[in-house]
């Protein structure tokens, strides 16, 4: 019991109380449920990984977006989380590829540039610059304080890396202070279309 509580406590947003409650729930639930849960955890680690190019969650590396011949590989949209890709895909107005940061800069939360997947974006752009491979990087982080700080940081790094790449920021059709995860398709489409040089 202590072992399970200890493991659950390592999950984000789970404190001691919740970990205990979850552990007791598992204890009381049918054997098959617990089996399915542990199998789902084992399977995700066995079959899913992060794409070595864009950091999206994928079962094949590189992922489907990065190897797609019909998508514009010269246009890269930078998002905070893999779930943000679905929000942008729903607009059906974006045909470029992605780069997932897995978070935003947060001095208070102890998240610095090293904790985010920024390094391989810069490598992508630097390598692309030689083969003139990437034309534009769209910074589609949320218009929150952290999202803006992250966009500013990446923009500065990109300009240092390549003078050829165009850096743009989505328009604030996404309500200020909100997360792009909750943006509807129309809002998201307008904010992509209204992007400006950054
Ligand atoms: Zn990829």
Tab-separated table of C-alpha atoms and ligand atoms in Angstrom:
chain	number	residue	atom	x	y	z
A	1	UNK	CA	0.000	0.000	0.000
A	2	UNK	CA	2.771	2.432	0.965
A	3	UNK	CA	4.566	1.643	-2.280
A	4	UNK	CA	1.517	2.449	-4.425
A	5	UNK	CA	0.832	5.676	-2.500
A	6	UNK	CA	4.457	6.675	-2.940
A	7	UNK	CA	4.311	6.095	-6.718
A	8	UNK	CA	0.997	7.934	-7.120
A	9	UNK	CA	2.354	10.889	-5.184
A	10	UNK	CA	4.973	11.393	-7.892
A	11	UNK	CA	2.228	12.279	-10.410
A	12	UNK	CA	1.663	16.008	-11.061
A	13	UNK	CA	-1.104	17.552	-8.981
A	14	UNK	CA	-1.383	14.544	-6.666
A	15	UNK	CA	-0.758	15.251	-2.985
A	16	UNK	CA	-0.568	12.735	-0.113
A	17	UNK	CA	-4.312	12.823	0.559
A	18	UNK	CA	-5.266	12.207	-3.082
A	19	UNK	CA	-2.615	9.501	-3.445
A	20	UNK	CA	-4.116	7.674	-0.461
A	21	UNK	CA	-7.622	8.057	-1.828
A	22	UNK	CA	-6.546	6.677	-5.229
A	23	UNK	CA	-4.660	3.778	-3.640
A	24	UNK	CA	-7.715	2.784	-1.584
A	25	UNK	CA	-9.855	3.083	-4.697
A	26	UNK	CA	-7.545	0.683	-6.545
A	27	UNK	CA	-7.625	-1.688	-3.570
A	28	UNK	CA	-11.417	-1.753	-3.548
A	29	UNK	CA	-11.896	-1.940	-7.330
A	30	UNK	CA	-12.203	-5.237	-9.247
A	31	UNK	CA	-9.013	-7.043	-10.196
A	32	UNK	CA	-9.607	-6.503	-13.947
A	33	UNK	CA	-9.780	-2.713	-13.500
A	34	UNK	CA	-6.448	-2.611	-11.708
A	35	UNK	CA	-5.011	-4.942	-14.338
A	36	UNK	CA	-6.226	-2.675	-17.176
A	37	UNK	CA	-4.739	0.382	-15.473
A	38	UNK	CA	-1.329	-1.188	-14.994
A	39	UNK	CA	-1.382	-2.584	-18.525
A	40	UNK	CA	-2.280	0.835	-19.987
A	41	UNK	CA	0.686	2.342	-18.143
A	42	UNK	CA	3.020	-0.405	-19.344
A	43	UNK	CA	1.776	-0.159	-22.952
A	44	UNK	CA	2.149	3.626	-23.191
A	45	UNK	CA	5.796	3.334	-22.202
A	46	UNK	CA	6.369	0.451	-24.582
A	47	UNK	CA	4.707	1.863	-27.711
A	48	UNK	CA	4.660	5.627	-27.422
A	49	UNK	CA	7.591	7.992	-27.476
A	50	UNK	CA	8.354	11.566	-28.423
A	51	UNK	CA	9.139	12.305	-32.080
A	52	UNK	CA	12.861	13.034	-32.342
A	53	UNK	CA	12.154	15.956	-34.689
A	54	UNK	CA	9.075	17.725	-33.268
A	55	UNK	CA	8.620	16.120	-29.776
A	56	UNK	CA	5.010	15.185	-30.522
A	57	UNK	CA	3.743	11.961	-28.939
A	58	UNK	CA	3.984	9.201	-31.525
A	59	UNK	CA	4.191	5.452	-32.033
A	60	UNK	CA	6.576	5.846	-34.981
A	61	UNK	CA	9.639	8.059	-35.027
A	62	UNK	CA	9.688	10.480	-36.846
A	63	UNK	CA	5.958	11.113	-36.475
A	64	UNK	CA	3.331	11.287	-39.233
A	65	UNK	CA	3.486	15.088	-39.483
A	66	UNK	CA	7.274	15.190	-39.825
A	67	UNK	CA	7.302	12.566	-42.591
A	68	UNK	CA	4.212	13.807	-44.430
A	69	UNK	CA	4.822	14.648	-48.082
A	70	UNK	CA	1.619	16.680	-48.326
A	71	UNK	CA	2.360	18.998	-45.411
A	72	UNK	CA	4.494	22.121	-45.725
A	73	UNK	CA	7.713	21.115	-43.951
A	74	UNK	CA	9.024	24.696	-44.310
A	75	UNK	CA	6.396	26.065	-41.923
A	76	UNK	CA	6.737	25.141	-38.230
A	77	UNK	CA	4.142	25.951	-35.571
A	78	UNK	CA	5.489	25.963	-32.011
A	79	UNK	CA	3.000	24.823	-29.354
A	80	UNK	CA	3.165	24.193	-25.615
A	81	UNK	CA	1.618	20.735	-25.391
A	82	UNK	CA	0.825	17.849	-27.759
A	83	UNK	CA	-2.906	18.483	-27.113
A	84	UNK	CA	-2.574	21.942	-28.717
A	85	UNK	CA	-1.924	20.235	-32.068
A	86	UNK	CA	-5.502	18.930	-32.084
A	87	UNK	CA	-6.831	22.479	-31.507
A	88	UNK	CA	-4.904	23.748	-34.531
A	89	UNK	CA	-5.747	20.726	-36.694
A	90	UNK	CA	-9.459	21.331	-36.046
A	91	UNK	CA	-9.217	24.667	-37.880
A	92	UNK	CA	-8.346	22.739	-41.091
A	93	UNK	CA	-6.528	25.889	-42.181
A	94	UNK	CA	-2.991	24.904	-41.180
A	95	UNK	CA	-0.887	22.625	-43.319
A	96	UNK	CA	2.564	23.070	-41.824
A	97	UNK	CA	4.340	20.951	-39.235
A	98	UNK	CA	4.770	21.347	-35.475
A	99	UNK	CA	7.225	21.668	-32.640
A	100	UNK	CA	6.080	20.762	-29.119
A	101	UNK	CA	7.816	22.474	-26.179
A	102	UNK	CA	6.208	20.390	-23.411
A	103	UNK	CA	5.552	23.395	-21.193
A	104	UNK	CA	6.255	27.113	-20.871
A	105	UNK	CA	8.962	29.093	-19.142
A	106	UNK	CA	7.967	29.673	-15.539
A	107	UNK	CA	10.509	31.199	-13.153
A	108	UNK	CA	8.105	30.605	-10.236
A	109	UNK	CA	7.520	26.988	-11.227
A	110	UNK	CA	11.248	26.475	-11.693
A	111	UNK	CA	10.927	25.888	-15.442
A	112	UNK	CA	13.872	27.325	-17.364
A	113	UNK	CA	14.785	26.958	-21.062
A	114	UNK	CA	16.677	23.718	-20.291
A	115	UNK	CA	13.472	22.083	-19.031
A	116	UNK	CA	11.669	22.799	-22.303
A	117	UNK	CA	12.380	21.233	-25.680
A	118	UNK	CA	13.776	24.353	-27.288
A	119	UNK	CA	17.241	23.064	-28.208
A	120	UNK	CA	16.030	20.771	-30.970
A	121	UNK	CA	13.901	23.585	-32.454
A	122	UNK	CA	17.030	25.707	-32.794
A	123	UNK	CA	18.873	22.746	-34.340
A	124	UNK	CA	16.002	22.251	-36.778
A	125	UNK	CA	16.119	25.878	-37.842
A	126	UNK	CA	19.930	25.965	-37.962
A	127	UNK	CA	20.092	22.837	-40.115
A	128	UNK	CA	17.197	24.132	-42.176
A	129	UNK	CA	19.044	27.396	-42.767
A	130	UNK	CA	21.823	25.529	-44.603
A	131	UNK	CA	19.413	23.779	-46.899
A	132	UNK	CA	17.055	26.771	-46.704
A	133	UNK	CA	14.543	24.323	-45.277
A	134	UNK	CA	12.416	26.353	-42.847
A	135	UNK	CA	10.817	29.602	-43.985
A	136	UNK	CA	8.678	30.505	-41.008
A	137	UNK	CA	8.264	29.625	-37.346
A	138	UNK	CA	4.868	30.493	-35.863
A	139	UNK	CA	4.931	30.942	-32.076
A	140	UNK	CA	1.537	29.639	-30.946
A	141	UNK	CA	2.111	29.589	-27.207
A	142	UNK	CA	-0.817	30.820	-25.084
A	143	UNK	CA	-1.279	34.575	-24.551
A	144	UNK	CA	-0.605	34.098	-20.824
A	145	UNK	CA	2.349	35.678	-18.996
A	146	UNK	CA	4.306	32.414	-19.268
A	147	UNK	CA	3.298	31.867	-22.895
A	148	UNK	CA	4.371	35.397	-23.870
A	149	UNK	CA	7.688	35.086	-22.015
A	150	UNK	CA	8.317	31.784	-23.774
A	151	UNK	CA	7.531	33.311	-27.184
A	152	UNK	CA	9.896	36.235	-26.512
A	153	UNK	CA	12.689	33.919	-25.419
A	154	UNK	CA	12.344	31.613	-28.424
A	155	UNK	CA	12.052	34.519	-30.845
A	156	UNK	CA	15.352	35.973	-29.582
A	157	UNK	CA	17.061	32.581	-29.831
A	158	UNK	CA	15.711	32.015	-33.349
A	159	UNK	CA	16.941	35.392	-34.552
A	160	UNK	CA	20.378	34.531	-33.127
A	161	UNK	CA	20.305	31.153	-34.883
A	162	UNK	CA	19.216	32.279	-38.326
A	163	UNK	CA	18.697	35.625	-39.985
A	164	UNK	CA	16.721	34.038	-42.806
A	165	UNK	CA	13.866	32.507	-40.830
A	166	UNK	CA	10.691	34.527	-40.394
A	167	UNK	CA	9.331	34.441	-36.833
A	168	UNK	CA	5.640	35.192	-36.300
A	169	UNK	CA	3.301	35.246	-33.311
A	170	UNK	CA	-0.364	34.274	-33.453
A	171	UNK	CA	-2.802	37.175	-33.150
A	172	UNK	CA	-4.606	37.615	-29.860
A	173	UNK	CA	-7.896	36.367	-31.239
A	174	UNK	CA	-7.292	33.878	-28.444
A	175	UNK	CA	-8.586	35.782	-25.380
A	176	UNK	CA	-5.695	37.311	-23.417
A	177	UNK	CA	-4.764	35.371	-20.322
A	178	UNK	CA	-6.421	32.182	-21.526
A	179	UNK	CA	-5.003	28.889	-22.666
A	180	UNK	CA	-5.061	28.051	-26.383
A	181	UNK	CA	-6.289	24.622	-25.393
A	182	UNK	CA	-9.719	26.182	-24.798
A	183	UNK	CA	-9.836	28.219	-27.999
A	184	UNK	CA	-12.602	27.263	-30.417
A	185	UNK	CA	-11.792	26.484	-34.063
A	186	UNK	CA	-12.886	29.841	-35.457
A	187	UNK	CA	-10.902	31.825	-32.876
A	188	UNK	CA	-7.867	29.628	-33.461
A	189	UNK	CA	-8.168	29.967	-37.248
A	190	UNK	CA	-8.417	33.781	-37.005
A	191	UNK	CA	-5.448	33.990	-34.681
A	192	UNK	CA	-3.365	31.902	-37.093
A	193	UNK	CA	-4.440	33.955	-40.082
A	194	UNK	CA	-3.791	37.222	-38.217
A	195	UNK	CA	-0.280	36.275	-37.134
A	196	UNK	CA	2.301	39.030	-37.356
A	197	UNK	CA	6.067	39.228	-37.522
A	198	UNK	CA	7.625	38.941	-34.082
B	1	LIG	ZN1	7.393	14.832	-35.534
